[in-house]
GROMACS .gro file of C-alpha atoms in nm:
model
  304
    1MET     CA    1  -2.796   0.830  -4.137
    2ALA     CA    2  -3.110   0.846  -3.923
    3TYR     CA    3  -3.005   0.534  -3.732
    4ALA     CA    4  -2.656   0.679  -3.674
    5LEU     CA    5  -2.806   1.004  -3.544
    6GLN     CA    6  -3.020   0.809  -3.297
    7GLN     CA    7  -2.714   0.621  -3.173
    8LEU     CA    8  -2.534   0.954  -3.134
    9ILE     CA    9  -2.814   1.079  -2.907
   10ASN     CA   10  -2.811   0.754  -2.709
   11GLY     CA   11  -2.432   0.766  -2.676
   12LEU     CA   12  -2.431   1.126  -2.555
   13THR     CA   13  -2.696   1.042  -2.295
   14LEU     CA   14  -2.501   0.742  -2.167
   15GLY     CA   15  -2.174   0.934  -2.175
   16ALA     CA   16  -2.324   1.222  -1.978
   17MET     CA   17  -2.412   0.983  -1.695
   18TYR     CA   18  -2.063   0.831  -1.700
   19GLY     CA   19  -1.915   1.180  -1.699
   20LEU     CA   20  -2.109   1.287  -1.389
   21ILE     CA   21  -1.976   0.990  -1.192
   22ALA     CA   22  -1.625   1.031  -1.337
   23ILE     CA   23  -1.607   1.388  -1.205
   24GLY     CA   24  -1.646   1.248  -0.853
   25TYR     CA   25  -1.353   1.011  -0.912
   26THR     CA   26  -1.130   1.283  -1.052
   27MET     CA   27  -1.212   1.535  -0.775
   28VAL     CA   28  -1.113   1.291  -0.501
   29TYR     CA   29  -0.800   1.183  -0.685
   30GLY     CA   30  -0.703   1.542  -0.749
   31ILE     CA   31  -0.717   1.639  -0.382
   32ILE     CA   32  -0.574   1.332  -0.204
   33GLY     CA   33  -0.422   1.125  -0.486
   34MET     CA   34  -0.639   0.821  -0.414
   35ILE     CA   35  -0.894   0.632  -0.622
   36ASN     CA   36  -1.224   0.606  -0.434
   37PHE     CA   37  -1.338   0.265  -0.557
   38ALA     CA   38  -1.650   0.289  -0.338
   39HIS     CA   39  -1.775   0.582  -0.549
   40GLY     CA   40  -1.965   0.355  -0.788
   41ASP     CA   41  -2.148   0.199  -0.496
   42ILE     CA   42  -2.234   0.544  -0.362
   43PHE     CA   43  -2.402   0.593  -0.701
   44MET     CA   44  -2.585   0.263  -0.652
   45VAL     CA   45  -2.706   0.371  -0.307
   46SER     CA   46  -2.839   0.696  -0.456
   47ALA     CA   47  -3.033   0.500  -0.719
   48PHE     CA   48  -3.203   0.294  -0.446
   49ILE     CA   49  -3.280   0.612  -0.252
   50ALA     CA   50  -3.439   0.753  -0.568
   51VAL     CA   51  -3.650   0.438  -0.617
   52THR     CA   52  -3.768   0.458  -0.255
   53ALA     CA   53  -3.852   0.828  -0.290
   54PHE     CA   54  -4.044   0.773  -0.615
   55THR     CA   55  -4.236   0.486  -0.452
   56LEU     CA   56  -4.333   0.706  -0.155
   57LEU     CA   57  -4.448   0.984  -0.389
   58ALA     CA   58  -4.658   0.737  -0.587
   59ALA     CA   59  -4.816   0.613  -0.262
   60ALA     CA   60  -4.889   0.976  -0.168
   61ASP     CA   61  -5.053   1.026  -0.510
   62VAL     CA   62  -4.816   1.305  -0.618
   63SER     CA   63  -4.867   1.346  -0.992
   64SER     CA   64  -4.661   1.658  -1.066
   65ILE     CA   65  -4.345   1.544  -1.247
   66PRO     CA   66  -4.137   1.861  -1.174
   67LEU     CA   67  -4.232   1.845  -0.806
   68ALA     CA   68  -4.152   1.474  -0.788
   69LEU     CA   69  -3.814   1.516  -0.960
   70THR     CA   70  -3.720   1.809  -0.737
   71PHE     CA   71  -3.816   1.621  -0.421
   72VAL     CA   72  -3.630   1.305  -0.526
   73LEU     CA   73  -3.319   1.501  -0.623
   74ILE     CA   74  -3.311   1.686  -0.290
   75VAL     CA   75  -3.364   1.369  -0.085
   76SER     CA   76  -3.112   1.169  -0.286
   77ILE     CA   77  -2.844   1.440  -0.274
   78PHE     CA   78  -2.892   1.486   0.103
   79PHE     CA   79  -2.865   1.120   0.198
   80THR     CA   80  -2.598   1.033  -0.058
   81SER     CA   81  -2.381   1.326   0.055
   82ALA     CA   82  -2.416   1.196   0.410
   83TYR     CA   83  -2.299   0.855   0.284
   84GLY     CA   84  -2.000   1.019   0.115
   85TRP     CA   85  -1.909   1.205   0.436
   86ALA     CA   86  -1.942   0.888   0.646
   87VAL     CA   87  -1.729   0.685   0.403
   88GLU     CA   88  -1.452   0.945   0.414
   89ARG     CA   89  -1.457   0.968   0.794
   90THR     CA   90  -1.460   0.593   0.859
   91ALA     CA   91  -1.267   0.437   0.571
   92TYR     CA   92  -1.018   0.697   0.449
   93ARG     CA   93  -0.933   0.962   0.710
   94PRO     CA   94  -0.782   0.717   0.963
   95LEU     CA   95  -0.551   0.586   0.688
   96ARG     CA   96  -0.449   0.918   0.537
   97GLY     CA   97  -0.097   0.911   0.675
   98SER     CA   98  -0.032   0.544   0.592
   99THR     CA   99   0.104   0.387   0.275
  100ARG     CA  100  -0.088   0.432  -0.051
  101LEU     CA  101  -0.194   0.066  -0.054
  102ALA     CA  102  -0.391   0.081   0.273
  103PRO     CA  103  -0.657   0.336   0.157
  104LEU     CA  104  -0.694   0.142  -0.168
  105ILE     CA  105  -0.772  -0.180   0.019
  106SER     CA  106  -1.007   0.013   0.248
  107ALA     CA  107  -1.188   0.156  -0.056
  108ILE     CA  108  -1.239  -0.190  -0.206
  109GLY     CA  109  -1.362  -0.318   0.130
  110MET     CA  110  -1.608  -0.028   0.160
  111SER     CA  111  -1.736  -0.105  -0.191
  112ILE     CA  112  -1.802  -0.467  -0.098
  113PHE     CA  113  -1.965  -0.358   0.230
  114LEU     CA  114  -2.206  -0.119   0.054
  115GLN     CA  115  -2.299  -0.381  -0.207
  116ASN     CA  116  -2.379  -0.644   0.053
  117ALA     CA  117  -2.555  -0.398   0.284
  118VAL     CA  118  -2.793  -0.296   0.005
  119GLN     CA  119  -2.842  -0.659  -0.100
  120LEU     CA  120  -2.935  -0.758   0.256
  121THR     CA  121  -3.166  -0.464   0.321
  122GLN     CA  122  -3.329  -0.429  -0.024
  123GLY     CA  123  -3.304  -0.783  -0.159
  124ALA     CA  124  -3.119  -0.922  -0.459
  125ARG     CA  125  -3.401  -0.870  -0.709
  126VAL     CA  126  -3.416  -0.572  -0.939
  127LYS     CA  127  -3.628  -0.276  -0.827
  128PRO     CA  128  -3.847  -0.138  -1.107
  129ILE     CA  129  -4.051   0.182  -1.107
  130PRO     CA  130  -4.319   0.299  -1.353
  131PRO     CA  131  -4.204   0.539  -1.628
  132VAL     CA  132  -4.158   0.888  -1.484
  133ILE     CA  133  -4.095   1.092  -1.799
  134GLU     CA  134  -4.243   0.977  -2.128
  135GLY     CA  135  -4.244   1.118  -2.478
  136GLY     CA  136  -3.990   1.332  -2.657
  137ILE     CA  137  -3.913   1.540  -2.964
  138VAL     CA  138  -3.910   1.385  -3.310
  139LEU     CA  139  -3.602   1.520  -3.487
  140TRP     CA  140  -3.622   1.329  -3.814
  141ASP     CA  141  -3.905   1.113  -3.943
  142THR     CA  142  -3.826   0.880  -4.232
  143PRO     CA  143  -4.026   0.584  -4.365
  144ALA     CA  144  -3.764   0.345  -4.231
  145PHE     CA  145  -3.667   0.504  -3.901
  146THR     CA  146  -3.771   0.784  -3.666
  147VAL     CA  147  -3.505   0.981  -3.481
  148GLN     CA  148  -3.629   1.097  -3.142
  149ILE     CA  149  -3.471   1.252  -2.835
  150GLY     CA  150  -3.668   1.166  -2.525
  151TRP     CA  151  -3.748   1.419  -2.258
  152SER     CA  152  -3.547   1.209  -2.011
  153GLN     CA  153  -3.246   1.214  -2.246
  154LEU     CA  154  -3.276   1.590  -2.285
  155LEU     CA  155  -3.299   1.628  -1.908
  156ILE     CA  156  -2.983   1.421  -1.857
  157ILE     CA  157  -2.778   1.613  -2.115
  158VAL     CA  158  -2.891   1.958  -1.995
  159THR     CA  159  -2.836   1.867  -1.629
  160THR     CA  160  -2.488   1.732  -1.701
  161VAL     CA  161  -2.380   2.039  -1.898
  162THR     CA  162  -2.516   2.270  -1.627
  163LEU     CA  163  -2.340   2.083  -1.344
  164MET     CA  164  -2.018   2.063  -1.542
  165ALA     CA  165  -2.018   2.440  -1.592
  166ALA     CA  166  -2.110   2.503  -1.226
  167PHE     CA  167  -1.834   2.281  -1.088
  168THR     CA  168  -1.574   2.424  -1.324
  169TRP     CA  169  -1.668   2.773  -1.206
  170MET     CA  170  -1.659   2.664  -0.842
  171ILE     CA  171  -1.311   2.514  -0.865
  172THR     CA  172  -1.159   2.798  -1.066
  173GLN     CA  173  -1.333   3.105  -0.919
  174THR     CA  174  -1.443   3.042  -0.558
  175PRO     CA  175  -1.247   3.040  -0.228
  176PHE     CA  176  -1.339   2.674  -0.174
  177GLY     CA  177  -1.200   2.591  -0.519
  178ARG     CA  178  -0.874   2.764  -0.427
  179GLN     CA  179  -0.863   2.559  -0.105
  180GLN     CA  180  -0.912   2.242  -0.311
  181ARG     CA  181  -0.631   2.334  -0.549
  182SER     CA  182  -0.399   2.425  -0.262
  183CYS     CA  183  -0.464   2.088  -0.095
  184GLU     CA  184  -0.397   1.919  -0.429
  185GLN     CA  185  -0.055   2.085  -0.457
  186ASP     CA  186   0.066   2.053  -0.096
  187ARG     CA  187  -0.161   1.963   0.195
  188THR     CA  188   0.101   2.042   0.459
  189MET     CA  189   0.169   2.390   0.326
  190ALA     CA  190  -0.206   2.452   0.281
  191ALA     CA  191  -0.262   2.367   0.648
  192LEU     CA  192   0.019   2.600   0.750
  193LEU     CA  193  -0.148   2.880   0.554
  194GLY     CA  194  -0.478   2.834   0.738
  195VAL     CA  195  -0.670   2.595   0.511
  196ASN     CA  196  -0.879   2.340   0.701
  197VAL     CA  197  -0.756   2.036   0.510
  198ASP     CA  198  -0.987   1.782   0.677
  199ARG     CA  199  -1.295   1.995   0.609
  200THR     CA  200  -1.191   2.054   0.247
  201ILE     CA  201  -1.142   1.683   0.182
  202SER     CA  202  -1.472   1.593   0.351
  203LEU     CA  203  -1.660   1.854   0.144
  204THR     CA  204  -1.494   1.721  -0.172
  205PHE     CA  205  -1.617   1.370  -0.092
  206MET     CA  206  -1.966   1.510  -0.029
  207LEU     CA  207  -1.967   1.703  -0.357
  208GLY     CA  208  -1.857   1.393  -0.546
  209ALA     CA  209  -2.132   1.194  -0.375
  210ALA     CA  210  -2.385   1.465  -0.467
  211LEU     CA  211  -2.289   1.430  -0.834
  212ALA     CA  212  -2.327   1.053  -0.801
  213ALA     CA  213  -2.672   1.117  -0.649
  214VAL     CA  214  -2.778   1.322  -0.951
  215ALA     CA  215  -2.649   1.046  -1.180
  216GLY     CA  216  -2.839   0.785  -0.975
  217VAL     CA  217  -3.165   0.976  -1.011
  218MET     CA  218  -3.106   1.022  -1.385
  219VAL     CA  219  -3.034   0.651  -1.433
  220THR     CA  220  -3.347   0.559  -1.237
  221VAL     CA  221  -3.561   0.792  -1.447
  222TYR     CA  222  -3.402   0.680  -1.776
  223TYR     CA  223  -3.395   0.302  -1.729
  224GLY     CA  224  -3.666   0.257  -1.466
  225VAL     CA  225  -3.490  -0.032  -1.294
  226VAL     CA  226  -3.197  -0.069  -1.051
  227ASP     CA  227  -3.021  -0.352  -0.870
  228PHE     CA  228  -2.749  -0.376  -0.606
  229PHE     CA  229  -2.475  -0.462  -0.860
  230ILE     CA  230  -2.510  -0.163  -1.093
  231GLY     CA  231  -2.259   0.039  -0.894
  232PHE     CA  232  -1.969  -0.194  -0.973
  233LEU     CA  233  -1.990  -0.192  -1.353
  234VAL     CA  234  -2.091   0.172  -1.385
  235GLY     CA  235  -1.822   0.269  -1.135
  236ILE     CA  236  -1.552   0.084  -1.331
  237LYS     CA  237  -1.663   0.253  -1.653
  238ALA     CA  238  -1.674   0.596  -1.490
  239PHE     CA  239  -1.325   0.536  -1.351
  240THR     CA  240  -1.217   0.435  -1.701
  241ALA     CA  241  -1.366   0.760  -1.831
  242ALA     CA  242  -1.168   0.960  -1.574
  243VAL     CA  243  -0.845   0.781  -1.672
  244LEU     CA  244  -0.918   0.813  -2.043
  245GLY     CA  245  -0.977   1.186  -2.021
  246GLY     CA  246  -0.692   1.244  -1.777
  247ILE     CA  247  -0.734   1.171  -1.407
  248GLY     CA  248  -0.749   1.496  -1.212
  249SER     CA  249  -0.903   1.696  -1.498
  250LEU     CA  250  -1.276   1.781  -1.480
  251PRO     CA  251  -1.313   1.849  -1.855
  252GLY     CA  252  -1.113   1.532  -1.917
  253ALA     CA  253  -1.352   1.328  -1.701
  254MET     CA  254  -1.651   1.457  -1.896
  255LEU     CA  255  -1.475   1.403  -2.231
  256GLY     CA  256  -1.384   1.049  -2.131
  257GLY     CA  257  -1.741   0.976  -2.024
  258LEU     CA  258  -1.882   1.104  -2.354
  259LEU     CA  259  -1.628   0.902  -2.554
  260ILE     CA  260  -1.707   0.580  -2.366
  261GLY     CA  261  -2.081   0.638  -2.407
  262LEU     CA  262  -2.041   0.692  -2.783
  263ILE     CA  263  -1.812   0.391  -2.822
  264GLU     CA  264  -2.058   0.164  -2.641
  265SER     CA  265  -2.357   0.296  -2.832
  266PHE     CA  266  -2.209   0.268  -3.181
  267TRP     CA  267  -2.031  -0.060  -3.112
  268ALA     CA  268  -2.351  -0.221  -2.984
  269ALA     CA  269  -2.551  -0.084  -3.278
  270TYR     CA  270  -2.319  -0.176  -3.565
  271LEU     CA  271  -2.097  -0.459  -3.441
  272TRP     CA  272  -2.144  -0.692  -3.143
  273ALA     CA  273  -2.337  -0.569  -2.842
  274GLU     CA  274  -2.194  -0.839  -2.615
  275TYR     CA  275  -1.839  -0.711  -2.679
  276LYS     CA  276  -1.899  -0.342  -2.616
  277ASP     CA  277  -1.713  -0.353  -2.283
  278VAL     CA  278  -1.416  -0.520  -2.452
  279ALA     CA  279  -1.409  -0.238  -2.707
  280THR     CA  280  -1.421   0.027  -2.434
  281PHE     CA  281  -1.132  -0.113  -2.232
  282GLY     CA  282  -0.936  -0.199  -2.547
  283ILE     CA  283  -0.949   0.164  -2.662
  284LEU     CA  284  -0.850   0.274  -2.310
  285CYS     CA  285  -0.539   0.054  -2.329
  286LEU     CA  286  -0.454   0.196  -2.671
  287VAL     CA  287  -0.489   0.557  -2.551
  288LEU     CA  288  -0.280   0.494  -2.240
  289MET     CA  289  -0.004   0.336  -2.447
  290LEU     CA  290   0.010   0.641  -2.674
  291ARG     CA  291  -0.068   0.906  -2.409
  292PRO     CA  292  -0.024   0.772  -2.053
  293SER     CA  293  -0.157   1.089  -1.887
  294GLY     CA  294  -0.490   1.067  -2.072
  295LEU     CA  295  -0.637   1.288  -2.341
  296LEU     CA  296  -0.646   1.611  -2.135
  297GLY     CA  297  -0.421   1.511  -1.846
  298ARG     CA  298  -0.088   1.670  -1.772
  299PRO     CA  299   0.216   1.455  -1.693
  300GLU     CA  300   0.332   1.491  -1.335
  301VAL     CA  301   0.672   1.653  -1.296
  302GLU     CA  302   0.844   1.590  -0.964
  303LYS     CA  303   1.099   1.854  -0.869
  304VAL     CA  304   1.394   1.751  -0.655
   0.00000   0.00000   0.00000
């Protein structure tokens, strides 16, 4: 029981990170109906920005952990949001009126470009940093096993829940959220009613990139090592989480991320760790066969 509880904590932590990235996928899909396959690499860029910022703080002999985390989060969110804006302006906006296949190819090309750009500028080796947050709370101490939730795990879970609540409130209660939902329903009619569609889409890309930046900082703090290829695998799993929960649904993206994190954690602990990805995608296929719109997604009804 103690071992299972520890895996539950690990799975929730991993799922929270997947959920943060999945929200970025589902926001972009909800507003323009396109999968931003470069989103995982935006997350990877944010992780490298976080490593650079932590290295500069260590060189400046900054020892305050709250100050360091705040500084790294601000720097990472600023630069990653700028990346998100630049990607939308260069790779997606010129192709907005074309066929659906053209933006998809552009997104894959941008993903490859970001991977290779980081590999050329930062090198192919992994980038480690010293532990930033150590220690935790012992929840259950038995002779055979000790259940502990680390401070970094607690930080990830609390941050994810807070951001999830904030973004849900923003989309449902604020004027910008109403602009997003109007663009999702009909961009032409939204423009006729005075909504700046281009600005709304650009801000949505920047908000998704900001969430990826927070996830990149959390991953850097939690694992202490990054490389240029982490964006691909994490991005695919976050996209899977968005599809599993129901693409276009924010609660569905978070639910899908938590489910994938729990599946990976328990599968690796009790069965075969090398097949955890197979289990994740196998369960995704099963869910889509039984419920094609995802767990919380709504089937699209086209009126004629």
